[in-house]
Amino acid sequence: MKTRHVNRRDFFRLSATAGVSAMLIPGVKAAPVSRTTANENEIPVRTLGRTGVKLPILSMGVMRADNPNVVRAAYNSGIFHFDTAHGYQNGKNEEMLGKFFTGKPRDSFFIATKGKFDYPLKDNFEETFEELVDQSLKRLNMDHVDLLYTHALGKVEEVKDERVIALLKKLKADGKTRFLGFSTHDGKPELLDAAIEAGIYDVILMSYNFKLSNLKETDEAIARAAKAGIGLVAMKTMTGGVEDAEGKKKINSEACLKWVWQNEHITTAIPGFSNYDELEECLAAARNPQLTAGEQEYLASLCGQEMLYCQQCGRCKSQCPEHLPIPDIMRAYMYAYGYKYSRMSKETLAELDLPSDICKNCETCQVTCPSGFDVSAKIAAITPVMQVPNEFLT
């Protein structure tokens, strides 16, 4: 996969548009991003698998953003892939994008949205999922999206389910999406192999960062998927946005993004910036994406530390006598204490249908986390958010 460069519009310092490795981190194989000129406003572009679509290596994960001016600033800076989901901000995220892009040339942006389904599939799966997609299109004020993901898959059988595949094919044939994919937080290489076997997935959105405990296996699966023509998009690139377990010290986002882009098979990353300062940091990384020795040392120093990023390995589930969905609860904890986005934390917990008396039957927690998480303490700290009215949440 070759990386080329495109000269995008000047950023105008935001105020004019919006009002305002290899040697140090085990398993990392650097793939330097070459530059052909010294123009500081160029952003490298890569091809999204067999779709043939060329995207800047930096895209926008819109999940936390609620200010259309930040979207405008990103768009004017040369970013044109925007990632949302049916459930983000209870639909208001899609609505915001719909209003912003109304009237703009359809080929000037590339929109991805996502939809969840329950598994095992219910009898009315096809009807309810198609209704979900139709509602997303209505919110976006579009007759189709460029990329439709089934959201947060974690099992091989979900990826390869014949009913899911049949419905996705129908949605594509009906012109409601140009391309198909799925997103996954679970970090399981076998899901990428399942996508290769299924044959219908054009793109996979996956967690990918320097903290992965199964980095070698993940990179090997990514290479197999890329060889099969599947485009790879990276999320969770900043391991929760902080470098400490308490969520008090902001991580070096530029170093995190540059590390991701050293893998030539990753087409683009979708960091969830929600303000101008965060956008500027991401743009600075994209315009000079080569990982420096100092940044390698910095990331290497964090590899052994407990942070907020849950590896989603699932080993905790078998240890818990109540069989709680601990990885999902840990993800909710990260949203609140890392992203400072407690509304998303509450939405994530609400989907889990947790008992109100969670953990009351255990005098001591029996779960030992490979990443060193104090699971019981984190559960106790995050579950009260369920009782907080939305208007008091960030």
PDB file of N, CA and C in Angstrom, residues 242-336:
ATOM      1  N   VAL A 242      -5.342   9.613  28.328  1.00  0.00           N
ATOM      2  CA  VAL A 242      -4.492  10.010  29.455  1.00  0.00           C
ATOM      3  C   VAL A 242      -3.401   8.969  29.644  1.00  0.00           C
ATOM      4  N   GLU A 243      -2.353   9.334  30.341  1.00  0.00           N
ATOM      5  CA  GLU A 243      -1.230   8.411  30.509  1.00  0.00           C
ATOM      6  C   GLU A 243      -1.124   7.839  31.911  1.00  0.00           C
ATOM      7  N   ASP A 244      -2.107   8.118  32.769  1.00  0.00           N
ATOM      8  CA  ASP A 244      -2.073   7.603  34.135  1.00  0.00           C
ATOM      9  C   ASP A 244      -3.395   6.933  34.467  1.00  0.00           C
ATOM     10  N   ALA A 245      -3.390   6.076  35.485  1.00  0.00           N
ATOM     11  CA  ALA A 245      -4.584   5.318  35.857  1.00  0.00           C
ATOM     12  C   ALA A 245      -5.667   6.193  36.461  1.00  0.00           C
ATOM     13  N   GLU A 246      -5.305   7.369  36.942  1.00  0.00           N
ATOM     14  CA  GLU A 246      -6.290   8.255  37.570  1.00  0.00           C
ATOM     15  C   GLU A 246      -6.945   9.198  36.560  1.00  0.00           C
ATOM     16  N   GLY A 247      -6.436   9.225  35.356  1.00  0.00           N
ATOM     17  CA  GLY A 247      -7.013  10.072  34.326  1.00  0.00           C
ATOM     18  C   GLY A 247      -6.716  11.545  34.491  1.00  0.00           C
ATOM     19  N   LYS A 248      -5.571  11.876  35.092  1.00  0.00           N
ATOM     20  CA  LYS A 248      -5.259  13.277  35.382  1.00  0.00           C
ATOM     21  C   LYS A 248      -4.241  13.892  34.427  1.00  0.00           C
ATOM     22  N   LYS A 249      -3.443  13.067  33.744  1.00  0.00           N
ATOM     23  CA  LYS A 249      -2.380  13.607  32.900  1.00  0.00           C
ATOM     24  C   LYS A 249      -2.643  13.255  31.443  1.00  0.00           C
ATOM     25  N   LYS A 250      -2.817  14.258  30.623  1.00  0.00           N
ATOM     26  CA  LYS A 250      -3.138  14.073  29.213  1.00  0.00           C
ATOM     27  C   LYS A 250      -1.987  13.378  28.484  1.00  0.00           C
ATOM     28  N   ILE A 251      -2.336  12.446  27.626  1.00  0.00           N
ATOM     29  CA  ILE A 251      -1.315  11.724  26.878  1.00  0.00           C
ATOM     30  C   ILE A 251      -0.842  12.573  25.699  1.00  0.00           C
ATOM     31  N   ASN A 252       0.325  12.273  25.191  1.00  0.00           N
ATOM     32  CA  ASN A 252       0.857  12.940  24.010  1.00  0.00           C
ATOM     33  C   ASN A 252       0.147  12.366  22.786  1.00  0.00           C
ATOM     34  N   SER A 253      -0.878  13.051  22.342  1.00  0.00           N
ATOM     35  CA  SER A 253      -1.708  12.535  21.255  1.00  0.00           C
ATOM     36  C   SER A 253      -0.944  12.449  19.940  1.00  0.00           C
ATOM     37  N   GLU A 254      -0.003  13.369  19.718  1.00  0.00           N
ATOM     38  CA  GLU A 254       0.763  13.345  18.476  1.00  0.00           C
ATOM     39  C   GLU A 254       1.607  12.084  18.391  1.00  0.00           C
ATOM     40  N   ALA A 255       2.249  11.716  19.488  1.00  0.00           N
ATOM     41  CA  ALA A 255       3.067  10.501  19.495  1.00  0.00           C
ATOM     42  C   ALA A 255       2.200   9.268  19.248  1.00  0.00           C
ATOM     43  N   CYS A 256       1.024   9.228  19.862  1.00  0.00           N
ATOM     44  CA  CYS A 256       0.126   8.077  19.700  1.00  0.00           C
ATOM     45  C   CYS A 256      -0.305   7.913  18.246  1.00  0.00           C
ATOM     46  N   LEU A 257      -0.698   9.012  17.620  1.00  0.00           N
ATOM     47  CA  LEU A 257      -1.136   8.943  16.232  1.00  0.00           C
ATOM     48  C   LEU A 257       0.002   8.550  15.307  1.00  0.00           C
ATOM     49  N   LYS A 258       1.158   9.141  15.520  1.00  0.00           N
ATOM     50  CA  LYS A 258       2.304   8.813  14.664  1.00  0.00           C
ATOM     51  C   LYS A 258       2.657   7.328  14.769  1.00  0.00           C
ATOM     52  N   TRP A 259       2.554   6.777  15.974  1.00  0.00           N
ATOM     53  CA  TRP A 259       2.835   5.351  16.143  1.00  0.00           C
ATOM     54  C   TRP A 259       1.887   4.526  15.271  1.00  0.00           C
ATOM     55  N   VAL A 260       0.609   4.867  15.289  1.00  0.00           N
ATOM     56  CA  VAL A 260      -0.387   4.129  14.502  1.00  0.00           C
ATOM     57  C   VAL A 260      -0.040   4.175  13.017  1.00  0.00           C
ATOM     58  N   TRP A 261       0.339   5.332  12.526  1.00  0.00           N
ATOM     59  CA  TRP A 261       0.583   5.509  11.095  1.00  0.00           C
ATOM     60  C   TRP A 261       1.853   4.832  10.614  1.00  0.00           C
ATOM     61  N   GLN A 262       2.697   4.352  11.520  1.00  0.00           N
ATOM     62  CA  GLN A 262       3.870   3.606  11.088  1.00  0.00           C
ATOM     63  C   GLN A 262       3.463   2.272  10.468  1.00  0.00           C
ATOM     64  N   ASN A 263       2.253   1.799  10.747  1.00  0.00           N
ATOM     65  CA  ASN A 263       1.742   0.594  10.101  1.00  0.00           C
ATOM     66  C   ASN A 263       1.121   1.008   8.768  1.00  0.00           C
ATOM     67  N   GLU A 264       1.756   0.651   7.681  1.00  0.00           N
ATOM     68  CA  GLU A 264       1.322   1.101   6.356  1.00  0.00           C
ATOM     69  C   GLU A 264      -0.054   0.564   5.972  1.00  0.00           C
ATOM     70  N   HIS A 265      -0.540  -0.458   6.679  1.00  0.00           N
ATOM     71  CA  HIS A 265      -1.846  -1.026   6.350  1.00  0.00           C
ATOM     72  C   HIS A 265      -3.007  -0.257   6.977  1.00  0.00           C
ATOM     73  N   ILE A 266      -2.719   0.614   7.922  1.00  0.00           N
ATOM     74  CA  ILE A 266      -3.768   1.445   8.521  1.00  0.00           C
ATOM     75  C   ILE A 266      -4.005   2.637   7.597  1.00  0.00           C
ATOM     76  N   THR A 267      -5.188   2.708   7.024  1.00  0.00           N
ATOM     77  CA  THR A 267      -5.471   3.793   6.079  1.00  0.00           C
ATOM     78  C   THR A 267      -5.611   5.125   6.789  1.00  0.00           C
ATOM     79  N   THR A 268      -6.386   5.149   7.858  1.00  0.00           N
ATOM     80  CA  THR A 268      -6.658   6.406   8.547  1.00  0.00           C
ATOM     81  C   THR A 268      -7.009   6.132  10.003  1.00  0.00           C
ATOM     82  N   ALA A 269      -6.891   7.153  10.824  1.00  0.00           N
ATOM     83  CA  ALA A 269      -7.275   7.074  12.241  1.00  0.00           C
ATOM     84  C   ALA A 269      -8.389   8.074  12.476  1.00  0.00           C
ATOM     85  N   ILE A 270      -9.253   7.775  13.456  1.00  0.00           N
ATOM     86  CA  ILE A 270     -10.400   8.648  13.730  1.00  0.00           C
ATOM     87  C   ILE A 270     -10.377   9.160  15.172  1.00  0.00           C
ATOM     88  N   PRO A 271      -9.364   9.922  15.564  1.00  0.00           N
ATOM     89  CA  PRO A 271      -9.349  10.454  16.931  1.00  0.00           C
ATOM     90  C   PRO A 271     -10.580  11.306  17.191  1.00  0.00           C
ATOM     91  N   GLY A 272     -11.071  11.255  18.437  1.00  0.00           N
ATOM     92  CA  GLY A 272     -12.305  11.949  18.784  1.00  0.00           C
ATOM     93  C   GLY A 272     -12.069  13.345  19.313  1.00  0.00           C
ATOM     94  N   PHE A 273     -11.387  14.185  18.543  1.00  0.00           N
ATOM     95  CA  PHE A 273     -11.175  15.557  19.009  1.00  0.00           C
ATOM     96  C   PHE A 273     -12.511  16.305  19.029  1.00  0.00           C
ATOM     97  N   SER A 274     -12.670  17.168  20.010  1.00  0.00           N
ATOM     98  CA  SER A 274     -13.936  17.884  20.162  1.00  0.00           C
ATOM     99  C   SER A 274     -13.736  19.379  20.372  1.00  0.00           C
ATOM    100  N   ASN A 275     -12.487  19.841  20.277  1.00  0.00           N
ATOM    101  CA  ASN A 275     -12.229  21.277  20.386  1.00  0.00           C
ATOM    102  C   ASN A 275     -11.056  21.634  19.473  1.00  0.00           C
ATOM    103  N   TYR A 276     -10.797  22.927  19.332  1.00  0.00           N
ATOM    104  CA  TYR A 276      -9.799  23.393  18.381  1.00  0.00           C
ATOM    105  C   TYR A 276      -8.380  22.990  18.773  1.00  0.00           C
ATOM    106  N   ASP A 277      -8.074  23.021  20.058  1.00  0.00           N
ATOM    107  CA  ASP A 277      -6.725  22.657  20.488  1.00  0.00           C
ATOM    108  C   ASP A 277      -6.419  21.201  20.139  1.00  0.00           C
ATOM    109  N   GLU A 278      -7.382  20.314  20.406  1.00  0.00           N
ATOM    110  CA  GLU A 278      -7.183  18.896  20.085  1.00  0.00           C
ATOM    111  C   GLU A 278      -7.040  18.698  18.577  1.00  0.00           C
ATOM    112  N   LEU A 279      -7.826  19.422  17.805  1.00  0.00           N
ATOM    113  CA  LEU A 279      -7.731  19.332  16.349  1.00  0.00           C
ATOM    114  C   LEU A 279      -6.350  19.781  15.871  1.00  0.00           C
ATOM    115  N   GLU A 280      -5.864  20.870  16.420  1.00  0.00           N
ATOM    116  CA  GLU A 280      -4.541  21.366  16.028  1.00  0.00           C
ATOM    117  C   GLU A 280      -3.449  20.334  16.314  1.00  0.00           C
ATOM    118  N   GLU A 281      -3.550  19.649  17.462  1.00  0.00           N
ATOM    119  CA  GLU A 281      -2.566  18.629  17.804  1.00  0.00           C
ATOM    120  C   GLU A 281      -2.593  17.489  16.783  1.00  0.00           C
ATOM    121  N   CYS A 282      -3.793  17.074  16.419  1.00  0.00           N
ATOM    122  CA  CYS A 282      -3.926  15.974  15.452  1.00  0.00           C
ATOM    123  C   CYS A 282      -3.403  16.385  14.077  1.00  0.00           C
ATOM    124  N   LEU A 283      -3.695  17.613  13.677  1.00  0.00           N
ATOM    125  CA  LEU A 283      -3.211  18.099  12.387  1.00  0.00           C
ATOM    126  C   LEU A 283      -1.689  18.199  12.366  1.00  0.00           C
ATOM    127  N   ALA A 284      -1.115  18.639  13.474  1.00  0.00           N
ATOM    128  CA  ALA A 284       0.341  18.734  13.552  1.00  0.00           C
ATOM    129  C   ALA A 284       0.977  17.370  13.353  1.00  0.00           C
ATOM    130  N   ALA A 285       0.368  16.339  13.951  1.00  0.00           N
ATOM    131  CA  ALA A 285       0.889  14.980  13.783  1.00  0.00           C
ATOM    132  C   ALA A 285       0.748  14.511  12.340  1.00  0.00           C
ATOM    133  N   ALA A 286      -0.414  14.779  11.731  1.00  0.00           N
ATOM    134  CA  ALA A 286      -0.675  14.301  10.371  1.00  0.00           C
ATOM    135  C   ALA A 286       0.237  14.961   9.349  1.00  0.00           C
ATOM    136  N   ARG A 287       0.605  16.216   9.599  1.00  0.00           N
ATOM    137  CA  ARG A 287       1.441  16.939   8.648  1.00  0.00           C
ATOM    138  C   ARG A 287       2.927  16.606   8.802  1.00  0.00           C
ATOM    139  N   ASN A 288       3.262  15.953   9.889  1.00  0.00           N
ATOM    140  CA  ASN A 288       4.648  15.538  10.115  1.00  0.00           C
ATOM    141  C   ASN A 288       4.611  14.186  10.824  1.00  0.00           C
ATOM    142  N   PRO A 289       4.179  13.130  10.111  1.00  0.00           N
ATOM    143  CA  PRO A 289       3.820  11.869  10.764  1.00  0.00           C
ATOM    144  C   PRO A 289       4.961  10.935  11.128  1.00  0.00           C
ATOM    145  N   GLN A 290       6.192  11.326  10.856  1.00  0.00           N
ATOM    146  CA  GLN A 290       7.294  10.427  11.204  1.00  0.00           C
ATOM    147  C   GLN A 290       7.526  10.421  12.718  1.00  0.00           C
ATOM    148  N   LEU A 291       7.521   9.256  13.315  1.00  0.00           N
ATOM    149  CA  LEU A 291       7.726   9.104  14.751  1.00  0.00           C
ATOM    150  C   LEU A 291       9.178   9.404  15.100  1.00  0.00           C
ATOM    151  N   THR A 292       9.397  10.333  16.018  1.00  0.00           N
ATOM    152  CA  THR A 292      10.762  10.703  16.396  1.00  0.00           C
ATOM    153  C   THR A 292      11.299   9.756  17.464  1.00  0.00           C
ATOM    154  N   ALA A 293      12.604   9.799  17.673  1.00  0.00           N
ATOM    155  CA  ALA A 293      13.235   8.965  18.704  1.00  0.00           C
ATOM    156  C   ALA A 293      12.693   9.331  20.080  1.00  0.00           C
ATOM    157  N   GLY A 294      12.504  10.636  20.324  1.00  0.00           N
ATOM    158  CA  GLY A 294      11.960  11.068  21.610  1.00  0.00           C
ATOM    159  C   GLY A 294      10.560  10.560  21.838  1.00  0.00           C
ATOM    160  N   GLU A 295       9.755  10.543  20.797  1.00  0.00           N
ATOM    161  CA  GLU A 295       8.379  10.039  20.927  1.00  0.00           C
ATOM    162  C   GLU A 295       8.382   8.527  21.129  1.00  0.00           C
ATOM    163  N   GLN A 296       9.297   7.824  20.486  1.00  0.00           N
ATOM    164  CA  GLN A 296       9.426   6.384  20.718  1.00  0.00           C
ATOM    165  C   GLN A 296       9.769   6.102  22.180  1.00  0.00           C
ATOM    166  N   GLU A 297      10.704   6.866  22.713  1.00  0.00           N
ATOM    167  CA  GLU A 297      11.096   6.692  24.112  1.00  0.00           C
ATOM    168  C   GLU A 297       9.916   6.968  25.044  1.00  0.00           C
ATOM    169  N   TYR A 298       9.182   8.013  24.738  1.00  0.00           N
ATOM    170  CA  TYR A 298       8.019   8.371  25.562  1.00  0.00           C
ATOM    171  C   TYR A 298       6.993   7.232  25.586  1.00  0.00           C
ATOM    172  N   LEU A 299       6.640   6.712  24.417  1.00  0.00           N
ATOM    173  CA  LEU A 299       5.651   5.632  24.361  1.00  0.00           C
ATOM    174  C   LEU A 299       6.171   4.371  25.027  1.00  0.00           C
ATOM    175  N   ALA A 300       7.448   4.083  24.835  1.00  0.00           N
ATOM    176  CA  ALA A 300       8.037   2.908  25.472  1.00  0.00           C
ATOM    177  C   ALA A 300       7.962   3.014  26.990  1.00  0.00           C
ATOM    178  N   SER A 301       8.104   4.221  27.519  1.00  0.00           N
ATOM    179  CA  SER A 301       8.061   4.411  28.969  1.00  0.00           C
ATOM    180  C   SER A 301       6.668   4.152  29.544  1.00  0.00           C
ATOM    181  N   LEU A 302       5.652   4.196  28.685  1.00  0.00           N
ATOM    182  CA  LEU A 302       4.281   3.986  29.147  1.00  0.00           C
ATOM    183  C   LEU A 302       3.814   2.541  29.003  1.00  0.00           C
ATOM    184  N   CYS A 303       4.576   1.741  28.297  1.00  0.00           N
ATOM    185  CA  CYS A 303       4.111   0.389  27.978  1.00  0.00           C
ATOM    186  C   CYS A 303       3.838  -0.457  29.217  1.00  0.00           C
ATOM    187  N   GLY A 304       4.614  -0.262  30.274  1.00  0.00           N
ATOM    188  CA  GLY A 304       4.438  -1.075  31.468  1.00  0.00           C
ATOM    189  C   GLY A 304       3.541  -0.468  32.519  1.00  0.00           C
ATOM    190  N   GLN A 305       2.991   0.720  32.241  1.00  0.00           N
ATOM    191  CA  GLN A 305       2.161   1.411  33.230  1.00  0.00           C
ATOM    192  C   GLN A 305       0.690   1.034  33.109  1.00  0.00           C
ATOM    193  N   GLU A 306       0.006   1.025  34.246  1.00  0.00           N
ATOM    194  CA  GLU A 306      -1.445   0.891  34.217  1.00  0.00           C
ATOM    195  C   GLU A 306      -2.029   2.205  33.728  1.00  0.00           C
ATOM    196  N   MET A 307      -2.910   2.107  32.743  1.00  0.00           N
ATOM    197  CA  MET A 307      -3.574   3.304  32.224  1.00  0.00           C
ATOM    198  C   MET A 307      -5.076   3.055  32.245  1.00  0.00           C
ATOM    199  N   LEU A 308      -5.806   3.711  31.389  1.00  0.00           N
ATOM    200  CA  LEU A 308      -7.257   3.537  31.371  1.00  0.00           C
ATOM    201  C   LEU A 308      -7.735   2.645  30.242  1.00  0.00           C
ATOM    202  N   TYR A 309      -6.817   2.218  29.370  1.00  0.00           N
ATOM    203  CA  TYR A 309      -7.237   1.424  28.228  1.00  0.00           C
ATOM    204  C   TYR A 309      -7.366  -0.044  28.610  1.00  0.00           C
ATOM    205  N   CYS A 310      -8.585  -0.569  28.528  1.00  0.00           N
ATOM    206  CA  CYS A 310      -8.842  -1.990  28.765  1.00  0.00           C
ATOM    207  C   CYS A 310      -8.538  -2.750  27.482  1.00  0.00           C
ATOM    208  N   GLN A 311      -7.755  -3.816  27.582  1.00  0.00           N
ATOM    209  CA  GLN A 311      -7.368  -4.596  26.411  1.00  0.00           C
ATOM    210  C   GLN A 311      -8.527  -5.401  25.829  1.00  0.00           C
ATOM    211  N   GLN A 312      -9.647  -5.474  26.557  1.00  0.00           N
ATOM    212  CA  GLN A 312     -10.817  -6.222  26.094  1.00  0.00           C
ATOM    213  C   GLN A 312     -10.477  -7.697  25.840  1.00  0.00           C
ATOM    214  N   CYS A 313      -9.559  -8.222  26.634  1.00  0.00           N
ATOM    215  CA  CYS A 313      -9.145  -9.613  26.441  1.00  0.00           C
ATOM    216  C   CYS A 313     -10.209 -10.605  26.916  1.00  0.00           C
ATOM    217  N   GLY A 314     -11.077 -10.173  27.823  1.00  0.00           N
ATOM    218  CA  GLY A 314     -12.186 -11.005  28.274  1.00  0.00           C
ATOM    219  C   GLY A 314     -11.850 -12.014  29.349  1.00  0.00           C
ATOM    220  N   ARG A 315     -10.597 -12.036  29.823  1.00  0.00           N
ATOM    221  CA  ARG A 315     -10.224 -13.033  30.836  1.00  0.00           C
ATOM    222  C   ARG A 315     -10.968 -12.820  32.155  1.00  0.00           C
ATOM    223  N   CYS A 316     -11.403 -11.593  32.365  1.00  0.00           N
ATOM    224  CA  CYS A 316     -12.124 -11.281  33.611  1.00  0.00           C
ATOM    225  C   CYS A 316     -13.491 -11.949  33.676  1.00  0.00           C
ATOM    226  N   LYS A 317     -14.103 -12.191  32.527  1.00  0.00           N
ATOM    227  CA  LYS A 317     -15.472 -12.710  32.524  1.00  0.00           C
ATOM    228  C   LYS A 317     -15.578 -14.061  33.207  1.00  0.00           C
ATOM    229  N   SER A 318     -14.623 -14.939  32.918  1.00  0.00           N
ATOM    230  CA  SER A 318     -14.682 -16.273  33.515  1.00  0.00           C
ATOM    231  C   SER A 318     -14.358 -16.247  35.004  1.00  0.00           C
ATOM    232  N   GLN A 319     -13.674 -15.201  35.469  1.00  0.00           N
ATOM    233  CA  GLN A 319     -13.322 -15.098  36.886  1.00  0.00           C
ATOM    234  C   GLN A 319     -14.478 -14.547  37.723  1.00  0.00           C
ATOM    235  N   CYS A 320     -15.373 -13.817  37.082  1.00  0.00           N
ATOM    236  CA  CYS A 320     -16.461 -13.147  37.808  1.00  0.00           C
ATOM    237  C   CYS A 320     -17.617 -14.116  38.037  1.00  0.00           C
ATOM    238  N   PRO A 321     -17.982 -14.392  39.305  1.00  0.00           N
ATOM    239  CA  PRO A 321     -19.083 -15.325  39.570  1.00  0.00           C
ATOM    240  C   PRO A 321     -20.431 -14.812  39.073  1.00  0.00           C
ATOM    241  N   GLU A 322     -20.546 -13.495  38.885  1.00  0.00           N
ATOM    242  CA  GLU A 322     -21.799 -12.918  38.379  1.00  0.00           C
ATOM    243  C   GLU A 322     -21.788 -12.778  36.851  1.00  0.00           C
ATOM    244  N   HIS A 323     -20.652 -13.144  36.243  1.00  0.00           N
ATOM    245  CA  HIS A 323     -20.504 -13.079  34.778  1.00  0.00           C
ATOM    246  C   HIS A 323     -20.844 -11.698  34.235  1.00  0.00           C
ATOM    247  N   LEU A 324     -20.339 -10.686  34.904  1.00  0.00           N
ATOM    248  CA  LEU A 324     -20.593  -9.311  34.483  1.00  0.00           C
ATOM    249  C   LEU A 324     -19.794  -8.985  33.214  1.00  0.00           C
ATOM    250  N   PRO A 325     -20.324  -8.105  32.359  1.00  0.00           N
ATOM    251  CA  PRO A 325     -19.598  -7.678  31.147  1.00  0.00           C
ATOM    252  C   PRO A 325     -18.512  -6.661  31.506  1.00  0.00           C
ATOM    253  N   ILE A 326     -17.511  -7.120  32.236  1.00  0.00           N
ATOM    254  CA  ILE A 326     -16.493  -6.225  32.793  1.00  0.00           C
ATOM    255  C   ILE A 326     -15.759  -5.416  31.722  1.00  0.00           C
ATOM    256  N   PRO A 327     -15.378  -5.998  30.571  1.00  0.00           N
ATOM    257  CA  PRO A 327     -14.692  -5.178  29.564  1.00  0.00           C
ATOM    258  C   PRO A 327     -15.520  -3.961  29.138  1.00  0.00           C
ATOM    259  N   ASP A 328     -16.828  -4.143  28.994  1.00  0.00           N
ATOM    260  CA  ASP A 328     -17.683  -3.022  28.611  1.00  0.00           C
ATOM    261  C   ASP A 328     -17.785  -1.990  29.729  1.00  0.00           C
ATOM    262  N   ILE A 329     -17.804  -2.462  30.971  1.00  0.00           N
ATOM    263  CA  ILE A 329     -17.845  -1.537  32.102  1.00  0.00           C
ATOM    264  C   ILE A 329     -16.540  -0.754  32.175  1.00  0.00           C
ATOM    265  N   MET A 330     -15.425  -1.422  31.893  1.00  0.00           N
ATOM    266  CA  MET A 330     -14.135  -0.729  31.887  1.00  0.00           C
ATOM    267  C   MET A 330     -14.070   0.297  30.757  1.00  0.00           C
ATOM    268  N   ARG A 331     -14.712  -0.013  29.637  1.00  0.00           N
ATOM    269  CA  ARG A 331     -14.760   0.954  28.538  1.00  0.00           C
ATOM    270  C   ARG A 331     -15.570   2.179  28.947  1.00  0.00           C
ATOM    271  N   ALA A 332     -16.654   1.953  29.679  1.00  0.00           N
ATOM    272  CA  ALA A 332     -17.450   3.069  30.189  1.00  0.00           C
ATOM    273  C   ALA A 332     -16.640   3.914  31.166  1.00  0.00           C
ATOM    274  N   TYR A 333     -15.823   3.253  31.968  1.00  0.00           N
ATOM    275  CA  TYR A 333     -14.953   3.975  32.902  1.00  0.00           C
ATOM    276  C   TYR A 333     -13.972   4.857  32.138  1.00  0.00           C
ATOM    277  N   MET A 334     -13.408   4.325  31.049  1.00  0.00           N
ATOM    278  CA  MET A 334     -12.470   5.091  30.236  1.00  0.00           C
ATOM    279  C   MET A 334     -13.147   6.317  29.628  1.00  0.00           C
ATOM    280  N   TYR A 335     -14.383   6.161  29.153  1.00  0.00           N
ATOM    281  CA  TYR A 335     -15.090   7.296  28.569  1.00  0.00           C
ATOM    282  C   TYR A 335     -15.234   8.433  29.586  1.00  0.00           C
ATOM    283  N   ALA A 336     -15.534   8.079  30.821  1.00  0.00           N
ATOM    284  CA  ALA A 336     -15.773   9.109  31.833  1.00  0.00           C
ATOM    285  C   ALA A 336     -14.475   9.723  32.348  1.00  0.00           C
TER     286      ALA A 336
END
